PDB file of C-alpha atoms in Angstrom:
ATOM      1  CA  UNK A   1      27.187 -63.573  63.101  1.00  0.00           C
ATOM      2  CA  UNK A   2      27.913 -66.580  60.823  1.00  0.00           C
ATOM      3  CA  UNK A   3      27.681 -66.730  57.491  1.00  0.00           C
ATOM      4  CA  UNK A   4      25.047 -69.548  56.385  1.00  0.00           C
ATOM      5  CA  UNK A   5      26.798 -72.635  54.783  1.00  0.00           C
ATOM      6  CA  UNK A   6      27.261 -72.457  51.129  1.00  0.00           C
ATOM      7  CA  UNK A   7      24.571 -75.015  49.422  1.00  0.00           C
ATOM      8  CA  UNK A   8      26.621 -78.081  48.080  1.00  0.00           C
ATOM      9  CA  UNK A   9      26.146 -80.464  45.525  1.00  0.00           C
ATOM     10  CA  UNK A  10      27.482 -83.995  46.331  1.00  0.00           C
ATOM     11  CA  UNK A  11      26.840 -85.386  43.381  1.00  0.00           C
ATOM     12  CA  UNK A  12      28.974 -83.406  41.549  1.00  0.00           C
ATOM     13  CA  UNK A  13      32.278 -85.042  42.908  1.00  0.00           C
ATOM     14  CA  UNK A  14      33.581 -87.554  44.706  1.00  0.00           C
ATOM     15  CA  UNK A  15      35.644 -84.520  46.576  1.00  0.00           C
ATOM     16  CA  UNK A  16      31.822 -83.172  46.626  1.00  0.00           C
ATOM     17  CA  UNK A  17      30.271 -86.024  47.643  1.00  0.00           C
ATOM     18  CA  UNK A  18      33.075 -86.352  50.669  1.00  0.00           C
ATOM     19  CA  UNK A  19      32.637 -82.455  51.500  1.00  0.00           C
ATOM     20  CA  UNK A  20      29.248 -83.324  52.153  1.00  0.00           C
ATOM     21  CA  UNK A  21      29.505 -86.243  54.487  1.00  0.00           C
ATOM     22  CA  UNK A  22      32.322 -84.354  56.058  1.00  0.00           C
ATOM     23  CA  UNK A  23      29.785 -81.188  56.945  1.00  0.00           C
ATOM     24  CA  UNK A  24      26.907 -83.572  57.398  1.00  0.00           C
ATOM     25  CA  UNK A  25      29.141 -85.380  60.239  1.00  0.00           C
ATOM     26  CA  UNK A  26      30.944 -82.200  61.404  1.00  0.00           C
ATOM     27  CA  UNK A  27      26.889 -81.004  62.044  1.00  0.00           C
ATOM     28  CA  UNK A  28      25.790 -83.795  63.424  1.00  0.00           C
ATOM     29  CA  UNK A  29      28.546 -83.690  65.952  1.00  0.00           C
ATOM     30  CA  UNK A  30      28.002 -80.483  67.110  1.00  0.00           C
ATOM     31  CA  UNK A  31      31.433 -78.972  65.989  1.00  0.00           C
ATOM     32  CA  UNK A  32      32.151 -75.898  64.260  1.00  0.00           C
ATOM     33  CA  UNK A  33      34.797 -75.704  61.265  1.00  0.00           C
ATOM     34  CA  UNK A  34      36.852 -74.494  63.593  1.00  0.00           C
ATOM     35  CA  UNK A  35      36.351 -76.701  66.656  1.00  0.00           C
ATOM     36  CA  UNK A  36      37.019 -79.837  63.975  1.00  0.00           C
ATOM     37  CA  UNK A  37      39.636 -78.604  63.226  1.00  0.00           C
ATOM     38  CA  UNK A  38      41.308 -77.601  66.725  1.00  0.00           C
ATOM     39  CA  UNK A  39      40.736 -81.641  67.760  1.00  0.00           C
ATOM     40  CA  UNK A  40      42.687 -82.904  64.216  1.00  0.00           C
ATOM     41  CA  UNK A  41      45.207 -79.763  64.398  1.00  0.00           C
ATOM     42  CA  UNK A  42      44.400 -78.089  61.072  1.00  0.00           C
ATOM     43  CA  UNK A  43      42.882 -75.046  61.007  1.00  0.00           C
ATOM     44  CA  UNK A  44      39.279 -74.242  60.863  1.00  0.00           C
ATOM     45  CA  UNK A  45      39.969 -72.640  56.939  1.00  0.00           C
ATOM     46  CA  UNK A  46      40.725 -75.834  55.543  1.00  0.00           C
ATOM     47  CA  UNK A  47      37.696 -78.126  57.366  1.00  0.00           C
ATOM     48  CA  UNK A  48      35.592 -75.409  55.210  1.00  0.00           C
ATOM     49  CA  UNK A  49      37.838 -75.814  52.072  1.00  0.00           C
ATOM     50  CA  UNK A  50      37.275 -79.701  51.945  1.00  0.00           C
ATOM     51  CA  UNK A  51      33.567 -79.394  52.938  1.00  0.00           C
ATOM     52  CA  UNK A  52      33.178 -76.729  49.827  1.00  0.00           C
ATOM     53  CA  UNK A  53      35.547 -79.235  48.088  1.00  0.00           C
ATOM     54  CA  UNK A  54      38.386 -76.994  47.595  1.00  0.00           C
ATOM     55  CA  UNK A  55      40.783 -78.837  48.725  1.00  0.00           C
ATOM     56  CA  UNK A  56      41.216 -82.865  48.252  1.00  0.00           C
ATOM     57  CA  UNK A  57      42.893 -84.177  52.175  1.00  0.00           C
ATOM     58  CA  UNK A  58      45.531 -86.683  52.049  1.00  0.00           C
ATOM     59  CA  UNK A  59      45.263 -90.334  53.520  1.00  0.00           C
ATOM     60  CA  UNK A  60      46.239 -89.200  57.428  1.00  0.00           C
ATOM     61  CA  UNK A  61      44.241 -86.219  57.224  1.00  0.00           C
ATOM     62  CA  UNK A  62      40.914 -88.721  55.711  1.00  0.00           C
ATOM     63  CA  UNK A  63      41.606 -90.869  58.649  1.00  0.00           C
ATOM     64  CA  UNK A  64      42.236 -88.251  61.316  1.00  0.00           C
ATOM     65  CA  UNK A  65      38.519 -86.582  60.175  1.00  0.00           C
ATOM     66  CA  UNK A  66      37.184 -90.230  60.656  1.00  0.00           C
ATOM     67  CA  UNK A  67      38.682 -90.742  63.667  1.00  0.00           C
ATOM     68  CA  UNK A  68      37.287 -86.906  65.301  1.00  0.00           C
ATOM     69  CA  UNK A  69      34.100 -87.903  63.878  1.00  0.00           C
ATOM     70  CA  UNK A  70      33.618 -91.180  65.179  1.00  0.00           C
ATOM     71  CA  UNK A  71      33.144 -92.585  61.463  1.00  0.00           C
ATOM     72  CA  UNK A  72      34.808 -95.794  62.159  1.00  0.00           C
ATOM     73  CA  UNK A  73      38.186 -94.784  60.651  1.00  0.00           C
ATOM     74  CA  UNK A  74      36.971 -95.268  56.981  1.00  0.00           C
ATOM     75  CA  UNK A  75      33.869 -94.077  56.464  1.00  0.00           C
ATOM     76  CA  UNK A  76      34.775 -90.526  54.661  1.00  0.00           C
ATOM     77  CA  UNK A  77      37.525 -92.613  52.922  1.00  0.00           C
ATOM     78  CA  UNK A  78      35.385 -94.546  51.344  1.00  0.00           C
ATOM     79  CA  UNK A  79      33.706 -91.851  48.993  1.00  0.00           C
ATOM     80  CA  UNK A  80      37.606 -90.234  47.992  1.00  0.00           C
ATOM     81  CA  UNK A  81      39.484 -93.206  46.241  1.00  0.00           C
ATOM     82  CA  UNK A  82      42.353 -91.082  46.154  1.00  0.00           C
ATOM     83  CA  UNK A  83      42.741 -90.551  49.684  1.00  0.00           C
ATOM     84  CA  UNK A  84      43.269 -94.332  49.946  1.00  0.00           C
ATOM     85  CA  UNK A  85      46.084 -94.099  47.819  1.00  0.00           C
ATOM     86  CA  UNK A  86      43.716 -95.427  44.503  1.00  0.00           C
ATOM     87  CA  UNK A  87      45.434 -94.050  41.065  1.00  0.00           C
ATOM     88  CA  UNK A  88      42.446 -93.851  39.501  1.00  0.00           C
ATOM     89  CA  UNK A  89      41.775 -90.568  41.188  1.00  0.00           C
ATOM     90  CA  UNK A  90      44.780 -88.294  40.873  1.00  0.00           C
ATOM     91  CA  UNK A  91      45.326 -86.410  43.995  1.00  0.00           C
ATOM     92  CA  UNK A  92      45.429 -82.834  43.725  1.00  0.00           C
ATOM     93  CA  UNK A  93      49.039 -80.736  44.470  1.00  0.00           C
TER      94      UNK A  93
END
């Protein structure tokens, strides 16, 4: 049986905030972590990681969520300035 989702806080963030629209979409869409991440070819570990904001994705990986999810192409980018490359936000190693 699944575990239930860990309660998150999107106002914490901006990773937060973009964890949050990513599970909200991934949800919406009917996909599991894992499913998500079989279509971008990640596993589904790290869809969870950036949903509990663990992990901050890089530009291709932003767009390549966007692009699974139908957002448009820049919808999730839009709440992580440094996935579009802004040095305001230092990206994490």
């Amino acid at each position: 049986m699944p575990q239930p989702p860990r309660a998150l806080n999107p106002a914490a963030s901006p990773l937060a905030a973009f964890g949050a629209a990513l599970r909200e979409r991934r949800v919406a869409a009917r996909l599991s972590q894992r499913q998500l991440g079989g279509v971008i070819h990640v596993s589904g570990a790290l869809i969870g990681k950036l949903e509990k904001a663990e992990r901050r994705p890089d530009a291709d990986l932003v767009r390549g969520l966007d692009l699974a999810l139908e957002a448009g192409g820049t919808t999730l980018g839009r709440l992580l300035p440094a996935a579009r490359g802004d040095p305001a936000v230092p990206a994490r190693p």
